[in-house]
Amino acid sequence: MSLKPIELISFKLCPFVQRSVITLREKGIDYDITYIDLRNKPDWFLAISPLGKVPVLKYGDEVLFESAVINEFLDEVSPGSLLADEPFAKAIQRAWIEYASQVLMNQYMLGNASSADDYQSQLSAFEQKLAQLQQLLGEQAFFSGDALGLLDTSIIPVFTRLAVIKDKLSTDLLKGYPSLAAYSERVLVRESVAGSVVAEFPELFVEMLKGNGSYLVSAAV
Ligand SMILES: N[C@@H](CCC(=O)N[C@@H](CS)C(=O)NCC(=O)O)C(=O)O
């Protein structure tokens, strides 16, 4: 199947866009990427994005939004599949992809918590999710099973950010989760993942946390 030109509208720090970039790269699909500033959204972007959110995928003259939907579309129009075949197994993967969105939101709230109390309550919610994720992973190499799938492309942005928090802020939030730490090492070195964020991502990410008055940065907890 020949594809129409693909352009992904992105914000350099957005984990939801990163999901789609990983998917594009895992599937070997050619794409262009256009970065916008979410604090100053261009009119052309507001005209095509129903919720004013990235990612938006331009497919020829048409427009698609919502990262999980974009990823399934990309998966369907390219060879091979990153989702399970069997309907129930596929449904479970979709359910956990939705769950992964909640983990990303939780991680955002944790990073941007500005008081010790808020940080602690976000941390306990985040750790509950890490425990559930570790249980879900079990002995598997990937959340999707033996091979990386859409569930992985949806959750990996969490690990990209945890690695920056560890390297730049000396806080290892995966310390009590050895299987997740091993998973993180396994996936972050993949070309599709390493190339899914801009080279200056770690600095930009820490700058954003600082700008939001992050307790994680100020207390170097
Ligand atoms: N459910 C959406 C979430 C996308 C989202 O929240 N994007 C954020 C940036 S990471 C955004 O564009 N926010 C702009 C705004 O809310 O004004 C998806 O999965 O694509």
mmCIF file of C-alpha atoms and ligand atoms in Angstrom:
data_model
loop_
_atom_site.group_PDB
_atom_site.id
_atom_site.type_symbol
_atom_site.label_atom_id
_atom_site.label_comp_id
_atom_site.label_asym_id
_atom_site.label_seq_id
_atom_site.Cartn_x
_atom_site.Cartn_y
_atom_site.Cartn_z
ATOM 1 C CA MET A 1 0.000 0.000 0.000
ATOM 2 C CA SER A 2 1.456 3.326 -0.972
ATOM 3 C CA LEU A 3 1.071 5.966 1.699
ATOM 4 C CA LYS A 4 0.246 9.630 1.325
ATOM 5 C CA PRO A 5 2.811 12.102 2.706
ATOM 6 C CA ILE A 6 2.855 12.080 6.504
ATOM 7 C CA GLU A 7 3.562 15.104 8.676
ATOM 8 C CA LEU A 8 3.433 14.932 12.450
ATOM 9 C CA ILE A 9 2.699 18.140 14.318
ATOM 10 C CA SER A 10 4.696 18.064 17.504
ATOM 11 C CA PHE A 11 5.820 19.837 20.632
ATOM 12 C CA LYS A 12 9.350 18.853 21.656
ATOM 13 C CA LEU A 13 8.385 17.847 25.195
ATOM 14 C CA CYS A 14 5.104 16.064 24.518
ATOM 15 C CA PRO A 15 5.074 12.385 25.537
ATOM 16 C CA PHE A 16 1.953 11.709 23.454
ATOM 17 C CA VAL A 17 3.713 12.865 20.287
ATOM 18 C CA GLN A 18 6.697 10.738 21.252
ATOM 19 C CA ARG A 19 4.465 7.657 21.190
ATOM 20 C CA SER A 20 3.645 8.308 17.549
ATOM 21 C CA VAL A 21 7.245 9.045 16.620
ATOM 22 C CA ILE A 22 8.347 5.719 18.114
ATOM 23 C CA THR A 23 5.558 3.961 16.215
ATOM 24 C CA LEU A 24 6.524 5.650 12.922
ATOM 25 C CA ARG A 25 10.152 4.649 13.406
ATOM 26 C CA GLU A 26 9.395 1.093 14.531
ATOM 27 C CA LYS A 27 7.303 0.649 11.392
ATOM 28 C CA GLY A 28 9.867 2.275 9.126
ATOM 29 C CA ILE A 29 7.394 4.858 7.837
ATOM 30 C CA ASP A 30 8.769 8.060 6.284
ATOM 31 C CA TYR A 31 7.533 11.216 7.951
ATOM 32 C CA ASP A 32 8.169 14.902 8.399
ATOM 33 C CA ILE A 33 7.903 16.509 11.796
ATOM 34 C CA THR A 34 6.888 20.099 12.501
ATOM 35 C CA TYR A 35 7.384 21.568 15.966
ATOM 36 C CA ILE A 36 5.095 24.183 17.393
ATOM 37 C CA ASP A 37 5.149 26.151 20.632
ATOM 38 C CA LEU A 38 2.109 25.158 22.692
ATOM 39 C CA ARG A 39 2.233 28.467 24.597
ATOM 40 C CA ASN A 40 1.798 30.258 21.322
ATOM 41 C CA LYS A 41 -0.281 27.986 19.091
ATOM 42 C CA PRO A 42 -0.254 29.026 15.438
ATOM 43 C CA ASP A 43 -3.627 29.750 13.812
ATOM 44 C CA TRP A 44 -3.115 27.049 11.172
ATOM 45 C CA PHE A 45 -2.682 24.523 14.013
ATOM 46 C CA LEU A 46 -5.800 25.666 15.874
ATOM 47 C CA ALA A 47 -7.697 25.340 12.613
ATOM 48 C CA ILE A 48 -6.834 21.649 12.233
ATOM 49 C CA SER A 49 -6.585 20.398 15.838
ATOM 50 C CA PRO A 50 -10.058 19.952 17.352
ATOM 51 C CA LEU A 51 -8.768 20.144 20.936
ATOM 52 C CA GLY A 52 -5.762 22.352 20.248
ATOM 53 C CA LYS A 53 -3.538 19.427 21.234
ATOM 54 C CA VAL A 54 -0.595 17.621 19.694
ATOM 55 C CA PRO A 55 -0.033 15.153 18.182
ATOM 56 C CA VAL A 56 -1.841 15.865 14.965
ATOM 57 C CA LEU A 57 -1.036 13.678 11.991
ATOM 58 C CA LYS A 58 -1.441 15.170 8.557
ATOM 59 C CA TYR A 59 -2.017 12.393 6.039
ATOM 60 C CA GLY A 60 -2.004 14.009 2.626
ATOM 61 C CA ASP A 61 -4.735 16.630 2.946
ATOM 62 C CA GLU A 62 -6.452 14.877 5.845
ATOM 63 C CA VAL A 63 -5.953 15.246 9.560
ATOM 64 C CA LEU A 64 -5.997 12.748 12.402
ATOM 65 C CA PHE A 65 -5.644 13.360 16.140
ATOM 66 C CA GLU A 66 -5.293 11.343 19.393
ATOM 67 C CA SER A 67 -2.016 9.457 19.719
ATOM 68 C CA ALA A 68 -3.516 6.002 20.319
ATOM 69 C CA VAL A 69 -5.721 6.330 17.227
ATOM 70 C CA ILE A 70 -2.866 7.716 15.131
ATOM 71 C CA ASN A 71 -0.712 4.769 16.184
ATOM 72 C CA GLU A 72 -3.314 2.177 15.241
ATOM 73 C CA PHE A 73 -3.761 3.877 11.878
ATOM 74 C CA LEU A 74 -0.010 3.852 11.248
ATOM 75 C CA ASP A 75 0.112 0.218 12.280
ATOM 76 C CA GLU A 76 -2.692 -0.766 9.904
ATOM 77 C CA VAL A 77 -1.295 0.974 6.847
ATOM 78 C CA SER A 78 2.187 -0.504 7.127
ATOM 79 C CA PRO A 79 3.403 -4.097 6.909
ATOM 80 C CA GLY A 80 3.256 -6.274 10.028
ATOM 81 C CA SER A 81 1.235 -5.523 13.138
ATOM 82 C CA LEU A 82 2.228 -4.167 16.514
ATOM 83 C CA LEU A 83 -1.081 -5.256 18.068
ATOM 84 C CA ALA A 84 -2.169 -8.771 19.027
ATOM 85 C CA ASP A 85 -4.255 -10.662 16.417
ATOM 86 C CA GLU A 86 -6.730 -12.372 18.705
ATOM 87 C CA PRO A 87 -9.645 -10.023 19.569
ATOM 88 C CA PHE A 88 -9.512 -10.366 23.355
ATOM 89 C CA ALA A 89 -5.724 -10.043 23.518
ATOM 90 C CA LYS A 90 -5.994 -6.980 21.275
ATOM 91 C CA ALA A 91 -8.703 -5.469 23.488
ATOM 92 C CA ILE A 92 -6.543 -5.954 26.583
ATOM 93 C CA GLN A 93 -3.625 -4.201 24.883
ATOM 94 C CA ARG A 94 -5.901 -1.278 23.993
ATOM 95 C CA ALA A 95 -7.115 -1.087 27.582
ATOM 96 C CA TRP A 96 -3.529 -0.880 28.867
ATOM 97 C CA ILE A 97 -2.692 1.732 26.227
ATOM 98 C CA GLU A 98 -5.455 3.828 27.800
ATOM 99 C CA TYR A 99 -3.949 3.079 31.209
ATOM 100 C CA ALA A 100 -0.537 4.196 29.895
ATOM 101 C CA SER A 101 -2.068 7.608 29.148
ATOM 102 C CA GLN A 102 -3.005 7.881 32.829
ATOM 103 C CA VAL A 103 0.558 6.980 33.833
ATOM 104 C CA LEU A 104 1.849 9.782 31.597
ATOM 105 C CA MET A 105 -0.571 12.236 33.187
ATOM 106 C CA ASN A 106 0.441 11.054 36.654
ATOM 107 C CA GLN A 107 4.105 11.492 35.755
ATOM 108 C CA TYR A 108 3.407 15.016 34.538
ATOM 109 C CA MET A 109 1.648 15.894 37.815
ATOM 110 C CA LEU A 110 4.524 14.380 39.794
ATOM 111 C CA GLY A 111 7.169 16.341 37.891
ATOM 112 C CA ASN A 112 5.257 19.569 38.258
ATOM 113 C CA ALA A 113 4.166 19.198 41.889
ATOM 114 C CA SER A 114 5.486 22.303 43.598
ATOM 115 C CA SER A 115 5.112 21.455 47.293
ATOM 116 C CA ALA A 116 6.417 18.561 49.378
ATOM 117 C CA ASP A 117 2.847 17.441 50.185
ATOM 118 C CA ASP A 118 1.699 17.483 46.603
ATOM 119 C CA TYR A 119 4.875 15.698 45.542
ATOM 120 C CA GLN A 120 4.343 12.928 48.121
ATOM 121 C CA SER A 121 0.740 12.342 47.111
ATOM 122 C CA GLN A 122 1.633 12.278 43.387
ATOM 123 C CA LEU A 123 4.547 9.975 44.169
ATOM 124 C CA SER A 124 2.370 7.438 45.944
ATOM 125 C CA ALA A 125 -0.107 7.425 43.026
ATOM 126 C CA PHE A 126 2.783 7.074 40.560
ATOM 127 C CA GLU A 127 4.403 4.257 42.523
ATOM 128 C CA GLN A 128 1.130 2.353 42.604
ATOM 129 C CA LYS A 129 1.129 2.529 38.835
ATOM 130 C CA LEU A 130 4.762 1.401 38.612
ATOM 131 C CA ALA A 131 3.893 -1.606 40.779
ATOM 132 C CA GLN A 132 0.994 -2.477 38.485
ATOM 133 C CA LEU A 133 3.180 -2.052 35.414
ATOM 134 C CA GLN A 134 5.851 -4.295 36.878
ATOM 135 C CA GLN A 135 3.226 -6.940 37.506
ATOM 136 C CA LEU A 136 1.893 -6.557 33.959
ATOM 137 C CA LEU A 137 5.383 -6.946 32.494
ATOM 138 C CA GLY A 138 6.071 -10.098 34.518
ATOM 139 C CA GLU A 139 8.787 -12.160 32.869
ATOM 140 C CA GLN A 140 8.114 -10.758 29.397
ATOM 141 C CA ALA A 141 10.701 -8.773 27.453
ATOM 142 C CA PHE A 142 8.075 -6.223 26.395
ATOM 143 C CA PHE A 143 4.652 -5.157 27.615
ATOM 144 C CA SER A 144 3.235 -6.523 24.355
ATOM 145 C CA GLY A 145 4.963 -9.902 24.846
ATOM 146 C CA ASP A 146 8.082 -11.236 23.108
ATOM 147 C CA ALA A 147 8.210 -8.359 20.649
ATOM 148 C CA LEU A 148 7.747 -4.639 21.057
ATOM 149 C CA GLY A 149 4.199 -3.518 20.233
ATOM 150 C CA LEU A 150 1.879 -0.524 20.435
ATOM 151 C CA LEU A 151 1.497 -0.960 24.175
ATOM 152 C CA ASP A 152 5.243 -0.422 24.450
ATOM 153 C CA THR A 153 5.322 2.562 22.106
ATOM 154 C CA SER A 154 2.591 4.078 24.309
ATOM 155 C CA ILE A 155 4.402 3.574 27.593
ATOM 156 C CA ILE A 156 8.056 4.157 26.653
ATOM 157 C CA PRO A 157 7.809 7.984 26.998
ATOM 158 C CA VAL A 158 7.417 7.413 30.756
ATOM 159 C CA PHE A 159 10.830 5.711 30.784
ATOM 160 C CA THR A 160 12.493 8.402 28.668
ATOM 161 C CA ARG A 161 11.487 10.945 31.326
ATOM 162 C CA LEU A 162 12.449 8.711 34.267
ATOM 163 C CA ALA A 163 15.930 8.333 32.745
ATOM 164 C CA VAL A 164 16.355 12.115 32.563
ATOM 165 C CA ILE A 165 15.151 12.483 36.159
ATOM 166 C CA LYS A 166 17.730 9.892 37.200
ATOM 167 C CA ASP A 167 20.622 11.355 35.157
ATOM 168 C CA LYS A 168 19.996 15.054 35.695
ATOM 169 C CA LEU A 169 18.264 15.159 39.078
ATOM 170 C CA SER A 170 19.851 12.106 40.741
ATOM 171 C CA THR A 171 16.450 10.681 41.640
ATOM 172 C CA ASP A 172 16.001 7.051 40.652
ATOM 173 C CA LEU A 173 12.265 6.446 40.707
ATOM 174 C CA LEU A 174 12.788 2.908 39.349
ATOM 175 C CA LYS A 175 14.989 1.869 42.275
ATOM 176 C CA GLY A 176 12.387 -0.455 43.781
ATOM 177 C CA TYR A 177 11.322 -1.851 40.392
ATOM 178 C CA PRO A 178 14.145 -3.997 38.979
ATOM 179 C CA SER A 179 12.130 -5.502 36.090
ATOM 180 C CA LEU A 180 11.036 -2.055 34.974
ATOM 181 C CA ALA A 181 14.619 -0.778 35.266
ATOM 182 C CA ALA A 182 15.799 -3.661 33.047
ATOM 183 C CA TYR A 183 12.964 -2.958 30.605
ATOM 184 C CA SER A 184 13.972 0.697 30.486
ATOM 185 C CA GLU A 185 17.559 -0.208 29.596
ATOM 186 C CA ARG A 186 16.299 -2.607 26.940
ATOM 187 C CA VAL A 187 14.058 -0.125 25.157
ATOM 188 C CA LEU A 188 15.842 3.231 25.529
ATOM 189 C CA VAL A 189 18.771 2.059 23.387
ATOM 190 C CA ARG A 190 16.561 1.156 20.426
ATOM 191 C CA GLU A 191 17.082 3.469 17.462
ATOM 192 C CA SER A 192 13.344 4.124 17.251
ATOM 193 C CA VAL A 193 13.297 5.308 20.850
ATOM 194 C CA ALA A 194 16.643 7.143 20.999
ATOM 195 C CA GLY A 195 15.627 9.070 17.880
ATOM 196 C CA SER A 196 12.108 9.829 19.091
ATOM 197 C CA VAL A 197 13.046 13.007 20.968
ATOM 198 C CA VAL A 198 15.272 15.928 20.026
ATOM 199 C CA ALA A 199 18.934 15.805 21.075
ATOM 200 C CA GLU A 200 18.409 18.589 23.619
ATOM 201 C CA PHE A 201 15.444 16.835 25.234
ATOM 202 C CA PRO A 202 17.062 16.274 28.688
ATOM 203 C CA GLU A 203 17.930 19.970 29.063
ATOM 204 C CA LEU A 204 14.538 21.114 27.785
ATOM 205 C CA PHE A 205 12.742 18.726 30.113
ATOM 206 C CA VAL A 206 14.617 19.940 33.207
ATOM 207 C CA GLU A 207 14.105 23.561 32.124
ATOM 208 C CA MET A 208 10.371 22.938 31.871
ATOM 209 C CA LEU A 209 10.282 21.392 35.353
ATOM 210 C CA LYS A 210 12.226 24.347 36.755
ATOM 211 C CA GLY A 211 9.924 26.802 35.026
ATOM 212 C CA ASN A 212 6.931 25.088 36.642
ATOM 213 C CA GLY A 213 8.449 25.340 40.120
ATOM 214 C CA SER A 214 8.963 21.585 40.393
ATOM 215 C CA TYR A 215 9.574 20.263 43.898
ATOM 216 C CA LEU A 216 11.545 17.419 42.319
ATOM 217 C CA VAL A 217 14.091 19.960 41.049
ATOM 218 C CA SER A 218 14.127 22.404 43.945
ATOM 219 C CA ALA A 219 14.393 19.813 46.708
ATOM 220 C CA ALA A 220 16.578 17.441 44.650
ATOM 221 C CA VAL A 221 14.730 14.732 46.572
HETATM 222 N N1 LIG B 1 -5.194 12.271 24.518
HETATM 223 C C1 LIG B 1 -4.275 13.062 23.749
HETATM 224 C C2 LIG B 1 -3.440 13.898 24.687
HETATM 225 C C3 LIG B 1 -2.543 14.892 23.944
HETATM 226 C C4 LIG B 1 -2.050 16.010 24.858
HETATM 227 O O1 LIG B 1 -2.464 16.130 26.033
HETATM 228 N N2 LIG B 1 -1.159 16.850 24.317
HETATM 229 C C5 LIG B 1 -0.707 17.998 25.068
HETATM 230 C C6 LIG B 1 0.813 18.146 25.025
HETATM 231 S S1 LIG B 1 1.665 16.763 25.694
HETATM 232 C C7 LIG B 1 -1.227 19.268 24.411
HETATM 233 O O2 LIG B 1 -1.217 19.393 23.214
HETATM 234 N N3 LIG B 1 -1.655 20.223 25.225
HETATM 235 C C8 LIG B 1 -2.048 21.502 24.727
HETATM 236 C C9 LIG B 1 -3.162 22.081 25.467
HETATM 237 O O3 LIG B 1 -3.823 21.341 26.228
HETATM 238 O O4 LIG B 1 -3.403 23.275 25.305
HETATM 239 C C10 LIG B 1 -3.417 12.141 22.874
HETATM 240 O O5 LIG B 1 -3.178 11.006 23.298
HETATM 241 O O6 LIG B 1 -3.031 12.523 21.766
#
